[in-house]
PDB file of C-alpha atoms in Angstrom:
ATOM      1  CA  UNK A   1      50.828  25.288  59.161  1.00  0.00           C
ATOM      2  CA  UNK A   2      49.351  25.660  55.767  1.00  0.00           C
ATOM      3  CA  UNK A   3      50.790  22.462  54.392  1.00  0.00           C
ATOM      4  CA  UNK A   4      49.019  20.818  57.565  1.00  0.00           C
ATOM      5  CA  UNK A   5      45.564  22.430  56.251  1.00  0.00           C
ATOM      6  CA  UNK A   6      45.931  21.720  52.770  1.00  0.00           C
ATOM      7  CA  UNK A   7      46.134  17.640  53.990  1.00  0.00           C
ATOM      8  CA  UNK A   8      42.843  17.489  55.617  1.00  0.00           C
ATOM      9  CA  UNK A   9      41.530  19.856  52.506  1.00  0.00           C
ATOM     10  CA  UNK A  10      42.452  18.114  49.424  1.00  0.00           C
ATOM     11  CA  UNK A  11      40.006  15.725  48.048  1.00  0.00           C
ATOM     12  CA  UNK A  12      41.834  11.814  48.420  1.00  0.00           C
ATOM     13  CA  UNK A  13      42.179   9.635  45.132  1.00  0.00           C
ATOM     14  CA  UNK A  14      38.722   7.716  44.319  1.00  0.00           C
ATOM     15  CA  UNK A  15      39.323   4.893  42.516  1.00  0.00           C
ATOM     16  CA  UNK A  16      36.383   2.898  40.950  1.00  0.00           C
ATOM     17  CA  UNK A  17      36.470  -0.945  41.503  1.00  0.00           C
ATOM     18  CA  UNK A  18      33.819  -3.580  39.841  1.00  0.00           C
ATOM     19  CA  UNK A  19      32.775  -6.843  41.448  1.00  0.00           C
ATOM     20  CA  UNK A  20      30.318  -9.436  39.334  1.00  0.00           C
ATOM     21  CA  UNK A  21      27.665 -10.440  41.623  1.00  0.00           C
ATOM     22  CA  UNK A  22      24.922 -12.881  41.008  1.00  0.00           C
ATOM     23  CA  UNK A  23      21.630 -11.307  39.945  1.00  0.00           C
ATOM     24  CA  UNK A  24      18.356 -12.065  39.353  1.00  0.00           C
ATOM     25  CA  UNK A  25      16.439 -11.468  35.858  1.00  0.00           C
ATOM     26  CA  UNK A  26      13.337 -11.661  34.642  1.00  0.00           C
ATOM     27  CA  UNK A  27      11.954 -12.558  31.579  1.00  0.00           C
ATOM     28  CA  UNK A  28       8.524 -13.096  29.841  1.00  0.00           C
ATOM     29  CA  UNK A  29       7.375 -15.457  27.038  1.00  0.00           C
ATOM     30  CA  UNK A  30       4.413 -15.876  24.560  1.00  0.00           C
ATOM     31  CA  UNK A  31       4.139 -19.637  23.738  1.00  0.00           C
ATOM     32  CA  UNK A  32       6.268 -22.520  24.678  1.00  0.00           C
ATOM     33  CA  UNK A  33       9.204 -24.097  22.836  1.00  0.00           C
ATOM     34  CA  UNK A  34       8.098 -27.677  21.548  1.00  0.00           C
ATOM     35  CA  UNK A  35       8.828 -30.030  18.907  1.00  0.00           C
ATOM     36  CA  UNK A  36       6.851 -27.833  16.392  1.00  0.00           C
ATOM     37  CA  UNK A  37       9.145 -24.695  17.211  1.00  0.00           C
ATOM     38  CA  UNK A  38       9.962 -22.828  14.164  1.00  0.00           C
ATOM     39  CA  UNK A  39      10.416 -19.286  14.515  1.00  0.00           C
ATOM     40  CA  UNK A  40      11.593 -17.452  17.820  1.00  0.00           C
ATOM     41  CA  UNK A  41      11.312 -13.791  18.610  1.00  0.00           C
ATOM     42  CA  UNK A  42      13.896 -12.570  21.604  1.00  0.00           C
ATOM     43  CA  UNK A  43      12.257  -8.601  21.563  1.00  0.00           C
ATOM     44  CA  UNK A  44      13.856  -5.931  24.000  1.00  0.00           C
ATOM     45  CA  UNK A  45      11.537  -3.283  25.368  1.00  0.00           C
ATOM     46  CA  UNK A  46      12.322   1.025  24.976  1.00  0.00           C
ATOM     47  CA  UNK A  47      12.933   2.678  27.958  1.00  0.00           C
ATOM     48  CA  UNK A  48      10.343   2.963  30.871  1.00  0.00           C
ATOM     49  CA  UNK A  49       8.844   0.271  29.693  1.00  0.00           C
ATOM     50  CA  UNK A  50       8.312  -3.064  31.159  1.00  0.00           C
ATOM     51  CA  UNK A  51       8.258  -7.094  29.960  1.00  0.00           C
ATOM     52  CA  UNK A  52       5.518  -8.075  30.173  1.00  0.00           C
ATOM     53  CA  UNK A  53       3.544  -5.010  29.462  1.00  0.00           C
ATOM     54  CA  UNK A  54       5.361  -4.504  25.787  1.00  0.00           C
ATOM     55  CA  UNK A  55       4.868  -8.507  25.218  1.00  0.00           C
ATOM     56  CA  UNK A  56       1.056  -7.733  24.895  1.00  0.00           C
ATOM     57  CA  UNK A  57       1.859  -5.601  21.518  1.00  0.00           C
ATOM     58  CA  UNK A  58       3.072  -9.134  20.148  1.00  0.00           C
ATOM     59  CA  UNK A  59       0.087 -11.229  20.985  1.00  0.00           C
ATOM     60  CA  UNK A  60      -1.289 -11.000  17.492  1.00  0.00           C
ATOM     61  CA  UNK A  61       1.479 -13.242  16.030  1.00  0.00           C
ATOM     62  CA  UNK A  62       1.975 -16.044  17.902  1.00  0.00           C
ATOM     63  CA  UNK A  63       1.416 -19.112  16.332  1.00  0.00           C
ATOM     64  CA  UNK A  64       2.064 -22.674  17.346  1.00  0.00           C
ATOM     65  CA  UNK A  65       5.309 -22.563  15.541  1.00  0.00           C
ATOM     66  CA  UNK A  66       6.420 -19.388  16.878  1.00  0.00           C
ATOM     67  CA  UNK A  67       7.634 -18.330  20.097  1.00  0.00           C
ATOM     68  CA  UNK A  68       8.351 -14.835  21.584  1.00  0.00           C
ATOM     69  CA  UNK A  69      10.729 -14.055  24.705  1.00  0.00           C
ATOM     70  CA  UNK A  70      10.861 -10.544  26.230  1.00  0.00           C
ATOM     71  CA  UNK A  71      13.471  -9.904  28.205  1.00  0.00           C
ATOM     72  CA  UNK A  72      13.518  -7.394  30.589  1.00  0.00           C
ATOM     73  CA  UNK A  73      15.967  -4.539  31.417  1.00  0.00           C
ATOM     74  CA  UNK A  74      18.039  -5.505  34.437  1.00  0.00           C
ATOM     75  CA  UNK A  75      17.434  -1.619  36.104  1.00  0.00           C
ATOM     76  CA  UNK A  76      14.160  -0.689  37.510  1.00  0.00           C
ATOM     77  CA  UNK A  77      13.121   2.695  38.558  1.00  0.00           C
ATOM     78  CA  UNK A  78       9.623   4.321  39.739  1.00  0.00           C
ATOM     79  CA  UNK A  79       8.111   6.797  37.093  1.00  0.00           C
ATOM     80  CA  UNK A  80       6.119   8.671  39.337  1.00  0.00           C
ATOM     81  CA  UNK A  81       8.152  12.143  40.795  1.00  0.00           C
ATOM     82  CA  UNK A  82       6.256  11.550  43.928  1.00  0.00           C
ATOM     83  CA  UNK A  83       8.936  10.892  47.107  1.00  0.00           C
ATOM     84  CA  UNK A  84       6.777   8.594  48.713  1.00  0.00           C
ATOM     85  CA  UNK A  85       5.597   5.255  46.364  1.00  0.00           C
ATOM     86  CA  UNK A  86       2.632   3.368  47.024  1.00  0.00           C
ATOM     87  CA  UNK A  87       1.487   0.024  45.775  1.00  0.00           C
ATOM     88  CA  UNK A  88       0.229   1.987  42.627  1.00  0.00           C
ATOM     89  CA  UNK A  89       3.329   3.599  41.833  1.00  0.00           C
ATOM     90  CA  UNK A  90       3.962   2.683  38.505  1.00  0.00           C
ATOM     91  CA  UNK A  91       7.369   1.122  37.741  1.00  0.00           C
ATOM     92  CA  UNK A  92      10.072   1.398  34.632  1.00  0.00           C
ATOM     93  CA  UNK A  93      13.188  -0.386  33.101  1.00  0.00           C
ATOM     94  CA  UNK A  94      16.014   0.898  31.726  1.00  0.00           C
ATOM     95  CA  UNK A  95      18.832  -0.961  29.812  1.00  0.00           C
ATOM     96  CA  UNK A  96      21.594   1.217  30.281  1.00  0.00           C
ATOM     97  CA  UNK A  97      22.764   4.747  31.200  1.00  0.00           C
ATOM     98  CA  UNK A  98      25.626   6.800  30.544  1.00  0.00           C
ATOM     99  CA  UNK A  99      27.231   6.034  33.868  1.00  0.00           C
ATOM    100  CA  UNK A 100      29.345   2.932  34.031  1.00  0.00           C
ATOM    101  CA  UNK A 101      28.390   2.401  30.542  1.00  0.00           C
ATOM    102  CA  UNK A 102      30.578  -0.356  29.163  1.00  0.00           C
ATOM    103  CA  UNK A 103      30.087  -2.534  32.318  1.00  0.00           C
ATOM    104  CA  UNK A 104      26.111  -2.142  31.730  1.00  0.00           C
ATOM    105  CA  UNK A 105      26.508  -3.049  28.559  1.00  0.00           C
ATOM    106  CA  UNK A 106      28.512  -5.973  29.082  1.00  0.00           C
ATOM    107  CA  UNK A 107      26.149  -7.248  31.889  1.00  0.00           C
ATOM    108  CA  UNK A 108      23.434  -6.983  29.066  1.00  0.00           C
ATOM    109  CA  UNK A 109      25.796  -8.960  26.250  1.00  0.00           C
ATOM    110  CA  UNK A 110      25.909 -11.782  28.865  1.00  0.00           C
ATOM    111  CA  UNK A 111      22.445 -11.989  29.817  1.00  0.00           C
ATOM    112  CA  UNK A 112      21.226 -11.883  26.361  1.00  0.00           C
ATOM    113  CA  UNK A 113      23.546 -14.590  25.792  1.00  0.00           C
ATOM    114  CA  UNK A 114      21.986 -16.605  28.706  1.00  0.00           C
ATOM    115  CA  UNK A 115      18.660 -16.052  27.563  1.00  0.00           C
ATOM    116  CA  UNK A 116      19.779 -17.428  23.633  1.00  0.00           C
ATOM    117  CA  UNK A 117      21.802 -20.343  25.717  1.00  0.00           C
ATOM    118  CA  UNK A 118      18.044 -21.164  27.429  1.00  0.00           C
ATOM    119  CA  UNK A 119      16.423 -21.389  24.165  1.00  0.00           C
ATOM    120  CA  UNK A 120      19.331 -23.738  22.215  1.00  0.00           C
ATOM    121  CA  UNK A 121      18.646 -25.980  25.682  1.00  0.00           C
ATOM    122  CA  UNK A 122      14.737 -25.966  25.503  1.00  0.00           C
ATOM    123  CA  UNK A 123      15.011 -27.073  21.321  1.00  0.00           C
ATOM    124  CA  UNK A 124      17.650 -29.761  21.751  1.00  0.00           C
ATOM    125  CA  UNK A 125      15.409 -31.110  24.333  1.00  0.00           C
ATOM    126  CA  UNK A 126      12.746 -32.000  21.808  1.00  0.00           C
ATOM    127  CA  UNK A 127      15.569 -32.516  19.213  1.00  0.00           C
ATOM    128  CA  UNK A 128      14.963 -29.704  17.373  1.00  0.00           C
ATOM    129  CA  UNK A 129      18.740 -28.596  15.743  1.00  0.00           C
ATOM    130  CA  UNK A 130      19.137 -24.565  15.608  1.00  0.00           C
ATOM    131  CA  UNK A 131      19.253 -24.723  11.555  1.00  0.00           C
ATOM    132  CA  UNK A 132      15.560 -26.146  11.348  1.00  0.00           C
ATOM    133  CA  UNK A 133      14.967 -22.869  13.666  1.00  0.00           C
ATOM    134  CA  UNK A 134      15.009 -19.025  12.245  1.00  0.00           C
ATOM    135  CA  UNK A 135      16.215 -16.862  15.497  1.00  0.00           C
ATOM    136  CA  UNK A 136      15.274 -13.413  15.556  1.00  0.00           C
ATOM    137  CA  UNK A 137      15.753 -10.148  17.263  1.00  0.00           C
ATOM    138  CA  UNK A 138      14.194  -6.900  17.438  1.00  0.00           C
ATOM    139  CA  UNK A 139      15.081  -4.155  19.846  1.00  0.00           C
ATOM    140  CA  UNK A 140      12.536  -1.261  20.057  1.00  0.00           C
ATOM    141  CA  UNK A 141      13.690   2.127  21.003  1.00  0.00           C
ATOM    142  CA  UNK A 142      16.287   1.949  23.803  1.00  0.00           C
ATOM    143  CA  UNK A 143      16.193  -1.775  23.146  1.00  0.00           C
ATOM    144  CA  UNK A 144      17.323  -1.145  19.864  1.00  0.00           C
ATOM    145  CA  UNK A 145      20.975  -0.290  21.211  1.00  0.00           C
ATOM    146  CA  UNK A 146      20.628  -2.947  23.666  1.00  0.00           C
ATOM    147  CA  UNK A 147      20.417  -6.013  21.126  1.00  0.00           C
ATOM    148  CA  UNK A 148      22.460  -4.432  18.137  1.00  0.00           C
ATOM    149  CA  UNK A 149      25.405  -3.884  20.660  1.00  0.00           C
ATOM    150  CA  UNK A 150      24.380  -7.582  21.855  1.00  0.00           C
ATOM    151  CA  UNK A 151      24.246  -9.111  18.516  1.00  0.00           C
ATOM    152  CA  UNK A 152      27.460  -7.577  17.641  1.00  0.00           C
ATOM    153  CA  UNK A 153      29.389  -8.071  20.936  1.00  0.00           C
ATOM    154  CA  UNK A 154      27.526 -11.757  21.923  1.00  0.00           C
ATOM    155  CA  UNK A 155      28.262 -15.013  21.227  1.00  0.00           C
ATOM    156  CA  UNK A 156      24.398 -15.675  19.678  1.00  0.00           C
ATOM    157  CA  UNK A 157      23.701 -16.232  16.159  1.00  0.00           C
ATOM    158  CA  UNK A 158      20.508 -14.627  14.982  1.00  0.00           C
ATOM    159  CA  UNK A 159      19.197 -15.023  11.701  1.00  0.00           C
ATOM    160  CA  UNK A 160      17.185 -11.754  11.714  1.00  0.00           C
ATOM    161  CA  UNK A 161      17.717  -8.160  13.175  1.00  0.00           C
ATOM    162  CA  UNK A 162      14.943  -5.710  13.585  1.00  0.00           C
ATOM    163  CA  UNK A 163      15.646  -2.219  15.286  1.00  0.00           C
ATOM    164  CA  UNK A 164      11.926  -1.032  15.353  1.00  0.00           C
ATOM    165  CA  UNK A 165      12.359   3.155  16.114  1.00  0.00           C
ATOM    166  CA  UNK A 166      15.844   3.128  16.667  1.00  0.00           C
ATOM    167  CA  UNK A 167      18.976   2.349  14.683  1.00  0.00           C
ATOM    168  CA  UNK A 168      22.244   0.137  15.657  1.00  0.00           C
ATOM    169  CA  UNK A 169      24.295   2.635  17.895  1.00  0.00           C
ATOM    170  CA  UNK A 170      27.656   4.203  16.336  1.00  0.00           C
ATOM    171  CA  UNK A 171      29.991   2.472  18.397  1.00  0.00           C
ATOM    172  CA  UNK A 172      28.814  -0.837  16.594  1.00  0.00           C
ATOM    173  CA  UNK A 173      31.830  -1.905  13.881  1.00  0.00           C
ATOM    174  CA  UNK A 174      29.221  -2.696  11.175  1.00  0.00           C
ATOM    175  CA  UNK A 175      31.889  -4.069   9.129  1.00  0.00           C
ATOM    176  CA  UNK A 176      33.177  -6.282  12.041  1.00  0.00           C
ATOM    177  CA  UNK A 177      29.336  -7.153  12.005  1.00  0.00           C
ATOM    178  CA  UNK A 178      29.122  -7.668   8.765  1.00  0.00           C
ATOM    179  CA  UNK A 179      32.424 -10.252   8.848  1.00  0.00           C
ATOM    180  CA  UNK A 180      31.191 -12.400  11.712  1.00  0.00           C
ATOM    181  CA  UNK A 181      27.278 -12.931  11.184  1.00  0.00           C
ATOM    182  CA  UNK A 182      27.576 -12.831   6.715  1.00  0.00           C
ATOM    183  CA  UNK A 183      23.710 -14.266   6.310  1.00  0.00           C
ATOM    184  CA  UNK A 184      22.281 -11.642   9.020  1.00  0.00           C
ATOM    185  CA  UNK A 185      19.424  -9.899   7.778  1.00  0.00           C
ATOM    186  CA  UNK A 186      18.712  -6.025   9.164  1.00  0.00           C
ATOM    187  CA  UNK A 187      15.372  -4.511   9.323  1.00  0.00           C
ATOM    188  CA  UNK A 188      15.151  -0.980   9.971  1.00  0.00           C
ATOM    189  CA  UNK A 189      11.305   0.018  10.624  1.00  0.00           C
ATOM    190  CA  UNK A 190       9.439   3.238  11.707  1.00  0.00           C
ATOM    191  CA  UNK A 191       6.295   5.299  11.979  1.00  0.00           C
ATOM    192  CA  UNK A 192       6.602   8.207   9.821  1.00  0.00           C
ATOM    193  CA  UNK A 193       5.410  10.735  12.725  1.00  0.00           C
ATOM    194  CA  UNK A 194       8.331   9.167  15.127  1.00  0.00           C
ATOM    195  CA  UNK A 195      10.332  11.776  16.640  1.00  0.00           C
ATOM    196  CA  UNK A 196      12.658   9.675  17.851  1.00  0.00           C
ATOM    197  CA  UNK A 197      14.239   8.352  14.581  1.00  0.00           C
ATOM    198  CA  UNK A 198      13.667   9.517  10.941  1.00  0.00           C
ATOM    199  CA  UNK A 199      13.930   8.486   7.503  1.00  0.00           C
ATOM    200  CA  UNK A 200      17.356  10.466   6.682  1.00  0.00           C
ATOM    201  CA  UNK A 201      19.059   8.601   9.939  1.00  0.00           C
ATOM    202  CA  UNK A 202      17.483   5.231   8.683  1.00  0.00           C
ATOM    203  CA  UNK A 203      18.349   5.616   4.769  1.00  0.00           C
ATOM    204  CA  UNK A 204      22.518   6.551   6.301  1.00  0.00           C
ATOM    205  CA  UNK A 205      22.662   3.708   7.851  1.00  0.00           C
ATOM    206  CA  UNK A 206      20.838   1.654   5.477  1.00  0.00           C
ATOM    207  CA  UNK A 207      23.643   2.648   2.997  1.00  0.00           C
ATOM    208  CA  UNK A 208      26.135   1.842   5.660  1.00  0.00           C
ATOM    209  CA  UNK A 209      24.757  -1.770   6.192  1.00  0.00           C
ATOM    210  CA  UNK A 210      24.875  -2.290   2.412  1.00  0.00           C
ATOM    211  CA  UNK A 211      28.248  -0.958   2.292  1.00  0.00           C
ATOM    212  CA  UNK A 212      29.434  -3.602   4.824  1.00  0.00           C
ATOM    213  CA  UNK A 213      27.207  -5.875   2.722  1.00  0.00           C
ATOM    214  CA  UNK A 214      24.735  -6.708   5.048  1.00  0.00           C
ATOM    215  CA  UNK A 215      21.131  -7.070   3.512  1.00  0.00           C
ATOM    216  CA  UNK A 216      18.970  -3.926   5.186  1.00  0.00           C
ATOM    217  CA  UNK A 217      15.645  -2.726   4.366  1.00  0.00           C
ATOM    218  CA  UNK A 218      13.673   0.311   5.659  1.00  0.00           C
ATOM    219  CA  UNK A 219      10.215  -0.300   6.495  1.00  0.00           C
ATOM    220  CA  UNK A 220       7.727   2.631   7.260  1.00  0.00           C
ATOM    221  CA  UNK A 221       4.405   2.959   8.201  1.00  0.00           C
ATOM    222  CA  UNK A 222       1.579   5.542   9.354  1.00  0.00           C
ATOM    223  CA  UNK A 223       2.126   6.440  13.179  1.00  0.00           C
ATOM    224  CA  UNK A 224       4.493   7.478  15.687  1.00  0.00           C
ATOM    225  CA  UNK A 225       7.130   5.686  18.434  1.00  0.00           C
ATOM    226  CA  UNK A 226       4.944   2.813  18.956  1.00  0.00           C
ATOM    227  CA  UNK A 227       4.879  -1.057  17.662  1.00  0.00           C
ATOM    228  CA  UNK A 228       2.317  -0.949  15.185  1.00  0.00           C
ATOM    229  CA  UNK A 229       0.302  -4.222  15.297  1.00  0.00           C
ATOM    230  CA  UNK A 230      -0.401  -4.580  11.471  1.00  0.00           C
ATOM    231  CA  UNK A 231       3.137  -3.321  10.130  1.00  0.00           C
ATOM    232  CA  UNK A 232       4.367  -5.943  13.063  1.00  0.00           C
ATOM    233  CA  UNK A 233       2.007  -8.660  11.669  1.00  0.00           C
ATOM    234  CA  UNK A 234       3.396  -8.184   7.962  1.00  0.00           C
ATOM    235  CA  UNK A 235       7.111  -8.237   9.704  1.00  0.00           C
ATOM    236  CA  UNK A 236       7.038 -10.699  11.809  1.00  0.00           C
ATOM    237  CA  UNK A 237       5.329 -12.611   8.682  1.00  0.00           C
ATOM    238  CA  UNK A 238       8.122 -12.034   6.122  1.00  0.00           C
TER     239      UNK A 238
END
């Protein structure tokens, strides 16, 4: 009788499964790729944020040579605590969590992949080869671990990394980096008042880069956990 009980009362086996499914993604751009095409910005958003609404920070340095691409963050949510959402609810992106990490991270390796596959497509079309083009890309925040586990993990060559408020995570073989992309360039820049990241993290890793002899600078300036328009201006401009 009490073997019978214990059956119906001890939790089965759940197994996780995955499935890839097709999905739809959205990104936003400031300018268009043309003959004249230059330099390219691919910038990932922090967390909460959305596309199109970070892509305004970057208005002040487009050029006609210059194009930037925001991807965004392939999980929406609603910001507001409110149960019911209205029309006015205001809405968030995410790039990953800590559940089913790897596969999230994986789904944002290929799509960051997709989106670098677009742009080689768009400059061979006006016959522009990827050396006469510099390729950057800067993650801010949470989309600082987003494109330095992309640029490690992807098949993209960028020219440039910036990680604006955020470093690239632990789990990234800098080394291994270091080995497969040898010309990359890391920038490592920050308000002094951001509570999110500060200098002692940046200088660590800045040693660590150099270590795996990968050229890194830290670049500060006056503010908090924000893009700063005149600090982005003298980056984006170096």
């Amino acid at each position: 009788m009490l073997l019978e009980v214990l059956r119906y009362i001890t939790p089965m086996t759940i197994i996780p499964h995955h499935i890839t499914v097709p999905k739809t993604a959205r990104y936003y751009t400031l300018g268009e790729i043309g003959a004249s095409t230059r330099d390219i910005w691919i910038v990932c958003h922090g967390y909460k944020q959305l596309a199109s609404r970070f892509l305004t920070s970057f208005s002040n340095v487009v050029a006609d040579s210059r194009v930037i691409i925001a991807p965004e963050a392939l999980s929406r949510f609603y910001l507001d605590t409110e149960l019911l959402h209205t029309s006015n609810s205001r809405v968030g992106a995410t790039w990953m969590t800590r559940e089913d990490r790897d596969a999230e991270i994986g789904d944002i390796v290929s799509y960051l992949d997709a989106i670098y596959d677009g742009v080689l497509k768009a400059l061979d079309s006006f016959s522009v080869k990827r050396d006469q083009v510099r390729i950057n890309a800067l993650g801010f925040s949470q989309g600082g671990a987003a494109v330095g586990r992309w640029i490690a993990r992807g098949n993209s060559r960028v020219d440039r990394l910036v990680m604006w408020g955020s470093t690239i995570p632990t789990d990234v073989d800098l080394r291994a980096l270091a080995d497969r992309w040898p010309l990359l360039s890391v920038d490592l820049v920050y308000g002094n008042n951001d509570l999110a990241v500060g200098f002692d993290g940046l200088e660590m890793q800045r040693a660590m880069l150099d270590e795996a002899s990968l050229s890194a600078r830290i670049i500060e300036f006056d503010g908090g956990h924000v893009i700063d328009r005149a600090t982005l201006v003298k980056v984006v401009g170096d």
